[in-house]
Short mmCIF file of C-alpha atoms in Angstrom, two decimals:
data_model
loop_
_atom_site.label_atom_id
_atom_site.label_comp_id
_atom_site.label_asym_id
_atom_site.label_seq_id
_atom_site.Cartn_x
_atom_site.Cartn_y
_atom_site.Cartn_z
CA MET Q 124 -112.72 -27.06 -57.40
CA ILE Q 125 -111.59 -29.54 -54.77
CA ASN Q 126 -113.52 -29.59 -51.52
CA LEU Q 127 -110.80 -29.50 -48.80
CA ILE Q 128 -113.09 -29.85 -45.80
CA PRO Q 129 -112.41 -33.59 -45.42
CA ASP Q 130 -108.68 -32.93 -45.68
CA LEU Q 131 -108.85 -30.26 -43.02
CA ILE Q 132 -110.75 -32.66 -40.65
CA ALA Q 133 -107.97 -35.27 -41.04
CA LEU Q 134 -105.23 -32.60 -40.61
CA CYS Q 135 -106.83 -31.16 -37.41
CA CYS Q 136 -107.35 -34.58 -35.80
CA ILE Q 137 -103.81 -35.77 -36.52
CA LEU Q 138 -102.24 -32.45 -35.58
CA GLY Q 139 -104.21 -32.30 -32.35
CA GLY Q 140 -103.22 -35.85 -31.44
CA GLY Q 141 -99.56 -35.33 -32.48
CA ILE Q 142 -99.13 -32.27 -30.24
CA ALA Q 143 -99.98 -34.43 -27.23
CA ASN Q 144 -97.70 -37.34 -28.09
CA ILE Q 145 -94.52 -36.12 -26.42
CA PRO Q 146 -96.24 -34.59 -23.28
CA ILE Q 147 -98.13 -37.84 -22.76
CA SER Q 148 -94.89 -39.82 -22.74
CA THR Q 149 -93.36 -37.39 -20.19
CA LEU Q 150 -96.50 -37.45 -18.06
CA GLN Q 151 -96.47 -41.29 -17.94
CA TYR Q 152 -92.80 -41.22 -16.92
CA ILE Q 153 -93.59 -38.71 -14.11
CA SER Q 154 -96.66 -40.65 -12.97
CA ILE Q 155 -94.72 -43.88 -12.56
CA GLY Q 156 -91.91 -42.12 -10.78
CA ILE Q 157 -94.27 -40.44 -8.28
CA ASN Q 158 -96.65 -43.34 -7.67
CA TYR Q 159 -94.28 -46.31 -7.68
CA HIS Q 160 -90.93 -44.85 -6.68
CA ASN Q 161 -91.84 -41.72 -4.64
CA TYR Q 162 -89.55 -39.36 -6.55
CA SER Q 163 -90.19 -35.60 -6.82
CA ILE Q 164 -91.46 -33.94 -9.97
CA ASN Q 165 -88.41 -31.74 -10.28
CA LEU Q 166 -86.02 -34.69 -10.15
CA LEU Q 167 -88.07 -36.68 -12.61
CA THR Q 168 -88.40 -33.87 -15.20
CA GLN Q 169 -84.67 -33.06 -14.92
CA CYS Q 170 -83.69 -36.70 -15.40
CA TYR Q 171 -86.18 -37.17 -18.27
CA ARG Q 172 -84.32 -34.45 -20.20
CA GLN Q 173 -80.75 -35.24 -19.17
CA VAL Q 174 -80.64 -38.98 -19.03
CA HIS Q 175 -77.56 -39.07 -21.29
CA LYS Q 176 -75.57 -36.57 -19.28
CA ASN Q 177 -76.01 -37.41 -15.58
CA GLU Q 178 -75.09 -40.70 -13.95
CA THR Q 179 -77.74 -40.27 -11.23
CA CYS Q 180 -80.32 -39.67 -13.94
CA LYS Q 181 -79.16 -42.81 -15.84
CA SER Q 182 -79.64 -45.03 -12.77
CA LEU Q 183 -82.99 -43.43 -12.09
CA ASP Q 184 -84.07 -43.91 -15.66
CA SER Q 185 -83.13 -47.59 -15.67
CA SER Q 186 -85.22 -48.12 -12.51
CA LEU Q 187 -88.28 -46.58 -14.23
CA GLN Q 188 -87.90 -48.10 -17.71
CA SER Q 189 -89.17 -51.50 -16.66
CA ASP Q 190 -92.41 -50.14 -15.22
CA LEU Q 191 -92.80 -47.74 -18.16
CA SER Q 192 -92.30 -50.57 -20.71
CA SER Q 193 -94.94 -52.70 -18.88
CA LEU Q 194 -97.43 -49.79 -19.01
CA ASN Q 195 -96.77 -49.17 -22.70
CA MET Q 196 -97.14 -52.90 -23.44
CA ILE Q 197 -100.61 -52.96 -21.90
CA ILE Q 198 -101.61 -49.74 -23.78
CA ASN Q 199 -100.29 -51.09 -27.12
CA LEU Q 200 -102.05 -54.40 -26.62
CA CYS Q 201 -105.35 -52.57 -26.03
CA LYS Q 202 -104.80 -50.50 -29.16
CA LEU Q 203 -103.87 -53.52 -31.18
CA VAL Q 204 -106.83 -55.71 -30.19
CA ILE Q 205 -109.68 -53.34 -29.33
CA ALA Q 206 -108.94 -50.73 -31.95
CA THR Q 207 -108.47 -53.34 -34.73
CA ILE Q 208 -111.86 -54.92 -34.01
CA PHE Q 209 -113.50 -51.45 -33.71
CA VAL Q 210 -112.25 -50.01 -36.99
CA TYR Q 211 -112.97 -53.25 -38.91
CA PHE Q 212 -116.67 -53.21 -38.01
CA MET Q 213 -117.00 -49.47 -38.33
CA GLY Q 214 -116.41 -49.87 -42.05
CA ALA Q 215 -119.49 -52.18 -42.30
CA VAL Q 216 -121.48 -49.65 -40.17
CA SER Q 217 -120.62 -46.92 -42.68
CA ASP Q 218 -122.04 -49.05 -45.51
CA ILE Q 219 -125.37 -49.33 -43.58
CA VAL Q 220 -125.91 -45.96 -41.87
CA GLY Q 221 -123.67 -43.60 -43.90
CA LYS Q 222 -120.04 -42.56 -44.50
CA LYS Q 223 -120.24 -39.60 -42.11
CA VAL Q 224 -121.02 -41.67 -38.98
CA PRO Q 225 -117.56 -43.27 -38.36
CA VAL Q 226 -115.87 -39.84 -38.79
CA VAL Q 227 -118.27 -38.25 -36.24
CA ILE Q 228 -117.69 -41.10 -33.76
CA ILE Q 229 -113.88 -41.00 -34.03
CA VAL Q 230 -113.67 -37.21 -33.77
CA SER Q 231 -116.10 -37.13 -30.84
CA VAL Q 232 -114.11 -39.72 -28.90
CA GLN Q 233 -110.94 -37.79 -29.63
CA LEU Q 234 -112.60 -34.73 -28.15
CA VAL Q 235 -113.17 -36.58 -24.90
CA TRP Q 236 -109.57 -37.76 -25.02
CA SER Q 237 -108.36 -34.14 -25.56
CA VAL Q 238 -110.34 -32.98 -22.49
CA ILE Q 239 -108.76 -35.66 -20.37
CA PHE Q 240 -105.32 -34.65 -21.64
CA LEU Q 241 -106.02 -31.03 -20.78
CA VAL Q 242 -107.01 -31.97 -17.22
CA ASN Q 243 -103.89 -34.05 -16.96
CA THR Q 244 -101.74 -31.01 -17.83
CA LEU Q 245 -103.30 -29.12 -14.94
CA TYR Q 246 -102.72 -31.89 -12.39
CA ILE Q 247 -99.33 -33.16 -13.60
CA ASP Q 248 -98.85 -35.45 -10.60
CA GLY Q 249 -102.50 -36.34 -10.11
CA PHE Q 250 -103.02 -39.23 -12.59
CA PRO Q 251 -102.04 -42.73 -11.45
CA PRO Q 252 -100.65 -45.08 -14.14
CA TYR Q 253 -103.83 -47.09 -14.56
CA VAL Q 254 -105.65 -43.89 -15.79
CA TYR Q 255 -103.28 -43.90 -18.80
CA ILE Q 256 -104.47 -47.42 -19.61
CA ILE Q 257 -108.05 -46.11 -19.81
CA GLN Q 258 -107.03 -42.94 -21.65
CA GLN Q 259 -104.33 -44.16 -24.03
CA GLY Q 260 -105.35 -47.79 -24.27
CA ILE Q 261 -109.12 -48.08 -24.16
CA LEU Q 262 -110.36 -44.58 -25.07
CA LEU Q 263 -107.82 -44.09 -27.82
CA SER Q 264 -108.81 -47.46 -29.26
CA PHE Q 265 -112.20 -45.94 -30.03
CA CYS Q 266 -110.42 -43.18 -31.91
CA GLY Q 267 -109.05 -45.99 -34.12
CA GLY Q 268 -105.96 -46.63 -32.05
CA SER Q 269 -104.04 -43.97 -33.97
CA GLN Q 270 -104.66 -40.48 -35.36
CA VAL Q 271 -103.77 -41.77 -38.83
CA VAL Q 272 -106.77 -44.12 -38.89
CA ILE Q 273 -109.10 -41.08 -39.38
CA THR Q 274 -107.65 -40.83 -42.93
CA SER Q 275 -109.19 -44.29 -43.79
CA TYR Q 276 -112.73 -43.09 -43.05
CA ILE Q 277 -112.12 -39.79 -44.82
CA THR Q 278 -111.00 -41.92 -47.74
CA SER Q 279 -114.25 -43.87 -47.53
CA TYR Q 280 -116.20 -40.60 -47.64
CA LEU Q 281 -114.16 -39.33 -50.61
CA SER Q 282 -114.53 -42.62 -52.53
CA THR Q 283 -118.27 -41.95 -52.93
CA LYS Q 284 -117.68 -38.48 -54.46
CA THR Q 285 -114.65 -39.20 -56.66
CA PRO Q 286 -114.70 -41.03 -60.03
CA PRO Q 287 -112.61 -44.24 -59.93
CA GLU Q 288 -110.04 -42.86 -62.39
CA LYS Q 289 -109.26 -39.90 -60.14
CA GLN Q 290 -109.43 -41.65 -56.77
CA ALA Q 291 -105.68 -42.31 -56.44
CA ILE Q 292 -104.83 -38.63 -57.02
CA ARG Q 293 -107.63 -37.38 -54.64
CA PHE Q 294 -106.71 -39.83 -51.94
CA GLY Q 295 -103.10 -38.80 -52.30
CA ILE Q 296 -103.90 -35.07 -51.81
CA MET Q 297 -105.83 -35.89 -48.60
CA PHE Q 298 -103.14 -38.23 -47.30
CA GLY Q 299 -100.42 -35.70 -48.05
CA ILE Q 300 -102.22 -32.91 -46.12
CA ALA Q 301 -102.91 -35.29 -43.24
CA LEU Q 302 -99.27 -36.36 -43.01
CA LEU Q 303 -98.34 -32.74 -42.30
CA GLY Q 304 -100.16 -33.10 -38.97
CA PHE Q 305 -98.46 -36.47 -38.21
CA VAL Q 306 -95.03 -34.97 -38.70
CA PHE Q 307 -95.43 -31.42 -37.52
CA GLY Q 308 -97.62 -32.15 -34.45
CA PRO Q 309 -94.86 -33.82 -32.35
CA LEU Q 310 -92.29 -31.53 -33.95
CA ALA Q 311 -94.11 -28.35 -32.80
CA SER Q 312 -94.69 -29.85 -29.38
CA SER Q 313 -91.09 -30.82 -28.87
CA LEU Q 314 -89.91 -27.43 -30.15
CA VAL Q 315 -92.14 -25.57 -27.71
CA ILE Q 316 -90.94 -27.73 -24.79
CA THR Q 317 -87.28 -27.34 -25.85
CA LEU Q 318 -87.42 -23.55 -26.21
CA THR Q 319 -89.44 -22.83 -23.10
CA GLY Q 320 -87.94 -25.59 -20.93
CA SER Q 321 -91.35 -25.98 -19.24
CA THR Q 322 -93.26 -29.03 -18.04
CA LYS Q 323 -96.51 -27.06 -17.84
CA TYR Q 324 -98.21 -28.47 -20.90
CA PHE Q 325 -101.44 -26.51 -20.40
CA TYR Q 326 -101.06 -24.52 -23.63
CA LEU Q 327 -100.34 -27.64 -25.57
CA GLY Q 328 -103.56 -29.12 -24.13
CA ILE Q 329 -105.49 -26.02 -25.21
CA MET Q 330 -104.07 -26.31 -28.74
CA SER Q 331 -104.95 -30.02 -28.96
CA LEU Q 332 -108.50 -29.39 -27.68
CA ALA Q 333 -109.07 -26.42 -30.00
CA LEU Q 334 -107.97 -28.38 -33.06
CA THR Q 335 -110.29 -31.26 -32.14
CA ILE Q 336 -113.32 -28.99 -31.59
CA PHE Q 337 -112.64 -27.40 -34.92
CA ALA Q 338 -112.49 -30.83 -36.58
CA LEU Q 339 -115.81 -31.80 -34.94
CA LEU Q 340 -117.48 -28.61 -36.22
CA LEU Q 341 -116.21 -29.22 -39.74
CA THR Q 342 -117.43 -32.85 -39.55
CA SER Q 343 -120.90 -31.89 -38.27
CA PHE Q 344 -121.57 -29.03 -40.72
CA GLY Q 345 -119.21 -29.69 -43.59
CA LEU Q 346 -119.89 -33.34 -44.46
CA ASN Q 347 -123.01 -34.92 -45.91
CA ASN Q 348 -124.07 -38.36 -44.70
CA ILE Q 349 -123.60 -40.37 -47.93
CA ARG Q 350 -125.27 -43.76 -47.94
CA ASP Q 351 -125.13 -45.61 -51.24
CA ALA Q 352 -125.05 -49.19 -49.96
CA VAL Q 353 -127.45 -51.98 -50.75
CA GLU Q 354 -129.05 -53.40 -47.63
CA GLY Q 355 -127.29 -56.76 -47.44
CA PRO Q 356 -128.36 -59.44 -49.97
CA LEU Q 357 -129.50 -61.90 -47.32
CA GLU Q 358 -131.36 -59.40 -45.15
CA ASP Q 359 -134.64 -57.52 -45.35
CA ASN Q 360 -134.72 -53.91 -46.39
CA GLN Q 361 -135.49 -52.33 -43.06
CA SER Q 362 -133.25 -49.60 -41.64
CA PHE Q 363 -130.39 -50.53 -39.43
CA GLY Q 364 -132.01 -49.05 -36.37
CA CYS Q 365 -135.18 -51.08 -36.70
CA HIS Q 366 -133.42 -54.36 -36.03
CA SER Q 367 -133.07 -55.92 -32.62
CA PHE Q 368 -129.57 -55.84 -31.20
CA SER Q 369 -128.80 -59.47 -32.02
CA ASN Q 370 -130.08 -59.03 -35.61
CA ALA Q 371 -128.11 -55.84 -35.96
CA ILE Q 372 -124.86 -57.57 -34.89
CA LYS Q 373 -125.58 -60.47 -37.17
CA ARG Q 374 -126.23 -58.16 -40.13
CA LEU Q 375 -123.10 -56.15 -39.28
CA CYS Q 376 -121.02 -59.33 -39.40
CA ASN Q 377 -122.64 -60.42 -42.66
CA ASN Q 378 -121.90 -57.07 -44.30
CA SER Q 379 -118.25 -57.15 -43.22
CA LEU Q 380 -117.80 -60.76 -44.44
CA ASN Q 381 -119.49 -60.14 -47.82
CA VAL Q 382 -116.28 -58.50 -49.01
CA PHE Q 383 -114.69 -61.97 -48.97
CA ARG Q 384 -117.81 -64.10 -49.55
CA TYR Q 385 -118.91 -62.56 -52.83
CA ASN Q 386 -115.54 -61.38 -54.18
CA ARG Q 387 -114.72 -62.92 -57.58
CA HIS Q 388 -111.14 -61.58 -57.34
CA LEU Q 389 -110.39 -62.64 -53.78
CA LYS Q 390 -106.74 -63.57 -54.53
CA HIS Q 391 -106.03 -60.15 -56.04
CA PHE Q 392 -107.88 -58.43 -53.22
CA VAL Q 393 -105.82 -60.20 -50.51
CA MET Q 394 -102.58 -59.37 -52.39
CA CYS Q 395 -103.57 -55.67 -52.45
CA ILE Q 396 -104.28 -55.74 -48.75
CA VAL Q 397 -100.97 -57.41 -47.92
CA MET Q 398 -99.02 -54.90 -50.06
CA TYR Q 399 -100.98 -52.08 -48.42
CA MET Q 400 -100.11 -53.39 -44.95
CA ILE Q 401 -96.39 -53.57 -45.78
CA SER Q 402 -96.39 -50.07 -47.34
CA VAL Q 403 -98.08 -48.36 -44.35
CA GLY Q 404 -95.89 -50.35 -41.97
CA SER Q 405 -92.77 -49.31 -43.89
CA MET Q 406 -93.69 -45.65 -43.47
CA ALA Q 407 -92.14 -46.16 -40.06
CA ALA Q 408 -88.69 -45.78 -41.61
CA PRO Q 409 -88.83 -42.02 -42.49
CA LEU Q 410 -91.22 -41.19 -39.61
CA VAL Q 411 -89.18 -42.85 -36.90
CA THR Q 412 -86.03 -41.33 -38.33
CA ILE Q 413 -87.56 -37.86 -38.09
CA ASN Q 414 -88.77 -38.32 -34.52
CA THR Q 415 -85.63 -40.05 -33.32
CA VAL Q 416 -83.22 -37.51 -34.85
CA TYR Q 417 -85.16 -34.60 -33.44
CA SER Q 418 -86.33 -35.93 -30.03
CA LEU Q 419 -83.35 -38.02 -28.95
CA GLY Q 420 -80.57 -36.32 -30.85
CA ALA Q 421 -78.63 -37.30 -33.94
CA PRO Q 422 -75.60 -39.63 -34.39
CA PHE Q 423 -73.59 -36.72 -35.79
CA ASN Q 424 -74.14 -34.28 -32.87
CA TRP Q 425 -76.35 -31.95 -34.84
CA THR Q 426 -77.41 -28.64 -33.45
CA LEU Q 427 -81.07 -27.97 -32.61
CA GLN Q 428 -81.46 -25.84 -35.76
CA LYS Q 429 -80.02 -28.55 -37.99
CA ARG Q 430 -82.19 -31.21 -36.45
CA LEU Q 431 -85.28 -29.01 -36.88
CA PHE Q 432 -84.34 -28.31 -40.51
CA PHE Q 433 -83.86 -31.99 -41.24
CA SER Q 434 -87.14 -33.07 -39.62
CA ALA Q 435 -89.15 -30.32 -41.29
CA GLY Q 436 -87.57 -31.01 -44.66
CA VAL Q 437 -88.18 -34.78 -44.63
CA GLY Q 438 -91.70 -34.16 -43.33
CA LEU Q 439 -92.52 -31.80 -46.18
CA PHE Q 440 -91.01 -34.16 -48.68
CA LEU Q 441 -93.10 -37.05 -47.21
CA SER Q 442 -96.24 -35.02 -47.58
CA LEU Q 443 -95.33 -33.91 -51.12
CA GLN Q 444 -94.72 -37.50 -52.16
CA ALA Q 445 -98.22 -38.56 -51.02
CA GLY Q 446 -99.99 -35.54 -52.48
CA ALA Q 447 -98.35 -34.84 -55.84
CA THR Q 448 -96.15 -37.68 -57.05
CA VAL Q 449 -99.00 -39.99 -58.11
CA LYS Q 450 -100.50 -37.20 -60.26
CA ILE Q 451 -97.11 -36.37 -61.83
CA LEU Q 452 -96.31 -40.03 -62.62
CA GLN Q 453 -99.78 -40.63 -64.04
CA LYS Q 454 -99.41 -37.59 -66.28
CA SER Q 455 -96.16 -39.13 -67.55
CA GLY Q 456 -98.08 -42.16 -68.74
CA LEU Q 457 -97.22 -44.66 -65.99
CA SER Q 458 -100.00 -47.10 -64.85
CA LEU Q 459 -100.93 -47.45 -61.23
CA ILE Q 460 -99.23 -50.85 -60.89
CA SER Q 461 -96.02 -49.33 -62.38
CA ILE Q 462 -96.21 -46.50 -59.84
CA ILE Q 463 -96.61 -49.06 -57.04
CA ARG Q 464 -93.58 -51.04 -58.19
CA LEU Q 465 -91.48 -47.92 -58.62
CA SER Q 466 -92.29 -46.55 -55.18
CA ILE Q 467 -91.63 -49.85 -53.37
CA PHE Q 468 -88.34 -50.23 -55.20
CA LEU Q 469 -87.27 -46.70 -54.17
CA GLY Q 470 -88.41 -47.44 -50.62
CA ILE Q 471 -86.09 -50.47 -50.55
CA GLY Q 472 -83.19 -48.25 -51.76
CA GLY Q 473 -83.94 -45.67 -49.08
CA SER Q 474 -84.13 -48.18 -46.25
CA VAL Q 475 -80.78 -49.71 -47.33
CA MET Q 476 -79.21 -46.25 -47.30
CA LEU Q 477 -80.56 -45.62 -43.77
CA ALA Q 478 -79.22 -48.99 -42.62
CA LEU Q 479 -75.74 -48.11 -43.93
CA ALA Q 480 -75.74 -44.40 -43.06
CA ASP Q 481 -72.41 -43.32 -41.62
CA THR Q 482 -72.52 -39.66 -42.68
CA ASP Q 483 -75.16 -37.00 -42.42
CA LEU Q 484 -75.41 -36.76 -46.23
CA ILE Q 485 -76.30 -40.45 -46.63
CA LEU Q 486 -78.72 -40.16 -43.71
CA CYS Q 487 -80.56 -37.21 -45.36
CA LEU Q 488 -80.61 -38.91 -48.82
CA GLY Q 489 -81.84 -42.18 -47.34
CA ALA Q 490 -84.69 -40.55 -45.43
CA ALA Q 491 -85.67 -38.55 -48.54
CA VAL Q 492 -85.62 -41.53 -50.88
CA CYS Q 493 -87.48 -43.72 -48.34
CA THR Q 494 -90.44 -41.29 -48.40
CA PHE Q 495 -91.28 -42.69 -51.87
CA ILE Q 496 -92.91 -45.69 -50.20
CA VAL Q 497 -95.88 -43.36 -49.39
CA VAL Q 498 -96.65 -43.09 -53.10
CA SER Q 499 -97.80 -46.74 -53.22
CA VAL Q 500 -100.45 -46.33 -50.52
CA THR Q 501 -103.24 -44.55 -52.39
CA PRO Q 502 -103.02 -46.61 -55.62
CA LEU Q 503 -103.33 -49.78 -53.50
CA GLN Q 504 -106.41 -48.25 -51.82
CA THR Q 505 -107.87 -47.58 -55.30
CA PHE Q 506 -107.14 -51.14 -56.43
CA SER Q 507 -108.79 -52.64 -53.37
CA LEU Q 508 -111.93 -50.52 -53.86
CA SER Q 509 -112.16 -51.44 -57.56
CA LEU Q 510 -112.23 -55.21 -56.74
CA VAL Q 511 -115.50 -55.10 -54.78
CA ASP Q 512 -119.00 -53.86 -55.29
CA LYS Q 513 -119.43 -50.18 -54.65
CA SER Q 514 -121.87 -50.87 -51.83
CA GLN Q 515 -119.04 -52.56 -49.90
CA SER Q 516 -116.54 -49.72 -50.09
CA GLY Q 517 -116.98 -48.94 -46.38
CA SER Q 518 -116.15 -52.53 -45.43
CA VAL Q 519 -113.02 -52.42 -47.56
CA ILE Q 520 -111.94 -49.22 -45.83
CA GLY Q 521 -112.59 -50.88 -42.45
CA ILE Q 522 -110.25 -53.69 -43.46
CA GLN Q 523 -107.63 -51.16 -44.55
CA ALA Q 524 -108.01 -49.26 -41.27
CA ALA Q 525 -107.56 -52.44 -39.26
CA VAL Q 526 -104.47 -53.35 -41.29
CA LEU Q 527 -103.10 -49.86 -40.86
CA ASN Q 528 -103.57 -50.06 -37.09
CA ILE Q 529 -101.87 -53.54 -36.92
CA ALA Q 530 -98.94 -52.41 -39.09
CA GLU Q 531 -98.35 -49.19 -37.22
CA ASN Q 532 -98.52 -50.78 -33.76
CA CYS Q 533 -96.30 -53.74 -34.66
CA VAL Q 534 -93.69 -52.28 -36.97
CA MET Q 535 -93.26 -48.81 -35.48
CA ASN Q 536 -93.31 -50.00 -31.88
CA LEU Q 537 -90.77 -52.76 -32.75
CA ILE Q 538 -88.42 -50.16 -34.25
CA LEU Q 539 -88.88 -47.80 -31.27
CA VAL Q 540 -88.08 -50.58 -28.86
CA ILE Q 541 -84.86 -51.27 -30.77
CA TYR Q 542 -83.98 -47.60 -30.66
CA ARG Q 543 -84.57 -47.38 -26.91
CA GLN Q 544 -82.38 -50.38 -26.31
CA THR Q 545 -79.55 -48.98 -28.49
CA LYS Q 546 -79.43 -45.31 -27.48
CA ASP Q 547 -75.69 -45.07 -28.25
CA ASN Q 548 -76.35 -46.13 -31.87
CA LEU Q 549 -79.59 -44.41 -32.84
CA MET Q 550 -79.48 -45.17 -36.52
CA ASN Q 551 -79.40 -48.91 -35.87
CA GLY Q 552 -79.06 -50.86 -39.14
CA PHE Q 553 -81.18 -53.76 -37.86
CA CYS Q 554 -84.28 -51.53 -37.79
CA PHE Q 555 -83.99 -50.74 -41.49
CA PHE Q 556 -82.99 -54.27 -42.38
CA ILE Q 557 -86.44 -55.28 -41.17
CA ILE Q 558 -88.00 -52.64 -43.46
CA THR Q 559 -85.90 -53.78 -46.37
CA VAL Q 560 -87.02 -57.44 -45.98
CA LEU Q 561 -90.66 -56.39 -45.72
CA LEU Q 562 -90.48 -54.18 -48.81
CA SER Q 563 -88.62 -56.78 -50.80
CA SER Q 564 -91.47 -59.28 -50.28
CA SER Q 565 -93.94 -56.54 -51.23
CA PHE Q 566 -92.00 -55.75 -54.35
CA LEU Q 567 -92.12 -59.39 -55.46
CA CYS Q 568 -95.88 -59.35 -54.97
CA ALA Q 569 -96.18 -56.14 -57.04
CA LEU Q 570 -93.84 -57.51 -59.72
CA PHE Q 571 -96.11 -60.46 -60.41
CA TYR Q 572 -99.41 -58.71 -59.74
CA ARG Q 573 -101.82 -58.35 -62.66
CA HIS Q 574 -104.83 -56.23 -61.92
CA PRO Q 575 -108.01 -57.90 -63.25
CA VAL Q 576 -110.72 -56.10 -65.16
CA GLN Q 577 -113.66 -55.77 -62.86
CA GLU Q 578 -116.77 -57.37 -64.37
CA VAL Q 579 -120.28 -57.21 -62.99
CA ASP Q 580 -121.56 -60.63 -61.89
CA GLU Q 581 -125.25 -60.56 -62.70
CA ASN Q 582 -125.80 -63.63 -60.48
CA SER Q 583 -124.21 -62.04 -57.40
CA PRO Q 584 -126.65 -61.63 -54.51
CA LEU Q 585 -125.55 -58.02 -54.17
CA VAL Q 586 -126.31 -57.20 -57.76
CA ARG Q 587 -129.61 -59.13 -57.68
CA SER Q 588 -130.59 -57.20 -54.53
CA ARG Q 589 -129.70 -53.90 -56.06
CA SER Q 590 -131.69 -54.79 -59.21
CA VAL Q 591 -134.77 -55.68 -57.13
CA LEU Q 592 -134.50 -52.41 -55.28
CA ARG Q 593 -134.23 -50.45 -58.52
CA GLN Q 594 -137.26 -52.24 -60.00
CA THR Q 595 -139.24 -51.62 -56.83
CA SER Q 596 -138.27 -47.94 -56.80
CA ALA Q 597 -139.16 -47.58 -60.53
CA THR Q 598 -142.54 -49.28 -60.00
CA SER Q 599 -143.30 -47.01 -56.99
CA SER Q 600 -142.38 -43.93 -58.93
CA GLU Q 601 -144.58 -44.96 -61.87
CA TYR Q 602 -147.46 -45.69 -59.50
CA CYS Q 603 -147.10 -42.23 -57.92
CA ARG Q 604 -147.09 -40.52 -61.29
CA GLU Q 605 -150.25 -42.37 -62.41
CA SER Q 606 -151.96 -41.50 -59.07
CA CYS Q 607 -151.13 -37.81 -59.53
CA VAL Q 608 -152.52 -37.86 -63.11
CA ASN Q 609 -155.71 -39.63 -62.03
CA SER Q 610 -156.25 -37.22 -59.14
CA SER Q 611 -155.73 -34.23 -61.53
CA VAL Q 612 -158.27 -35.65 -64.05
CA PHE Q 613 -160.74 -36.26 -61.26
CA GLN Q 614 -160.41 -32.64 -60.09
CA TYR Q 615 -161.21 -31.29 -63.55
#
């Protein structure tokens, strides 16, 4: 029986953050208009919705876009730098103090973020723009910079409980469930706003906060703090908390660098990380297509019902690809590397179809085929974990989380910028040309990749350290048994 508590934690966190995505964008727009341009809330909300229909709104929108772009640039820079450093070292922390700790920290910070969002919905004109830098830039950076990063640390937790031969399937199930939140969070939010026509986002704030509280309760009472790491080969065997601050930082850096320092398959490991980065970055193609078609409209003047059906259908297909396709392909006899090559190749085909889409049929087929790129993510995670010592799995997940944050911020934001600059041609071919080039380079890497057989290096400091700890533990256990026997004889 599969324990779905980790999957529910990821789903609640991503769904709670996704519900707030569209309201946050609107609130930033209103805040800049009120604080920098002295416009009324009614005018700003009207223009935010009807920017394509009203000439007054178009001129107003152009006067705000420059300030809004500057604000978003600062926020994205914070998430790119601060969050990448944070999630990278949190992986090493999990190797030292346990796999549950990063999940607790990220969910707790997201709870604070949800409370601020709820307050913001009550005082829609009360937040000056710099507060969004603190909320969306700095505070969200300590949530990992993105809701999707929580899946990396859930993966780290699951890796300690799942046999290596089943990891790709188990990771895929979790990732597929989590993607439901990433797709349907903004979708549900935009649907509520569209149907009610309201800018009072209080109920959306309540929903986001409730989901985050539920995720924190599940994390606190549903996860065990698994700690199977060796205490670094060059350090003493004291607990992490017993070190001074400088020694703790030094040890943290050593643990995070040991992934590269003692890796006998460094070249293969780097190739896996590069392919992983391209795969998670290329997920932008179906995801941005969903959000753009639904939020901004479609190039074929679709009705609201048709846009909703398209977005929901592609979202479900994306989740299904991540959760079930790896298992089906493995059952058919394909190896993991063959699955990776196939999914990247299909991703290339889907991105080409999206670039050339001139009818709604090609658009739908391209978005559906492009979702196959998600299939390569979990096998690449499994490969990366198999190339290092088990005690360094958290550090590997930290690297993957940092790569995920970089790819999402760079690729997705680049595509969204292109969309915003070409609103009359939403399905801009240049966006998907970028995806095609990236995936083509990844496909070449996968084509020539040969996964090595992992061998245990008996001379590795990590292995020697683990051996010493085992011997010490065995000696201590034997001594305790002898002491018990002697004390029993003495009593008789």
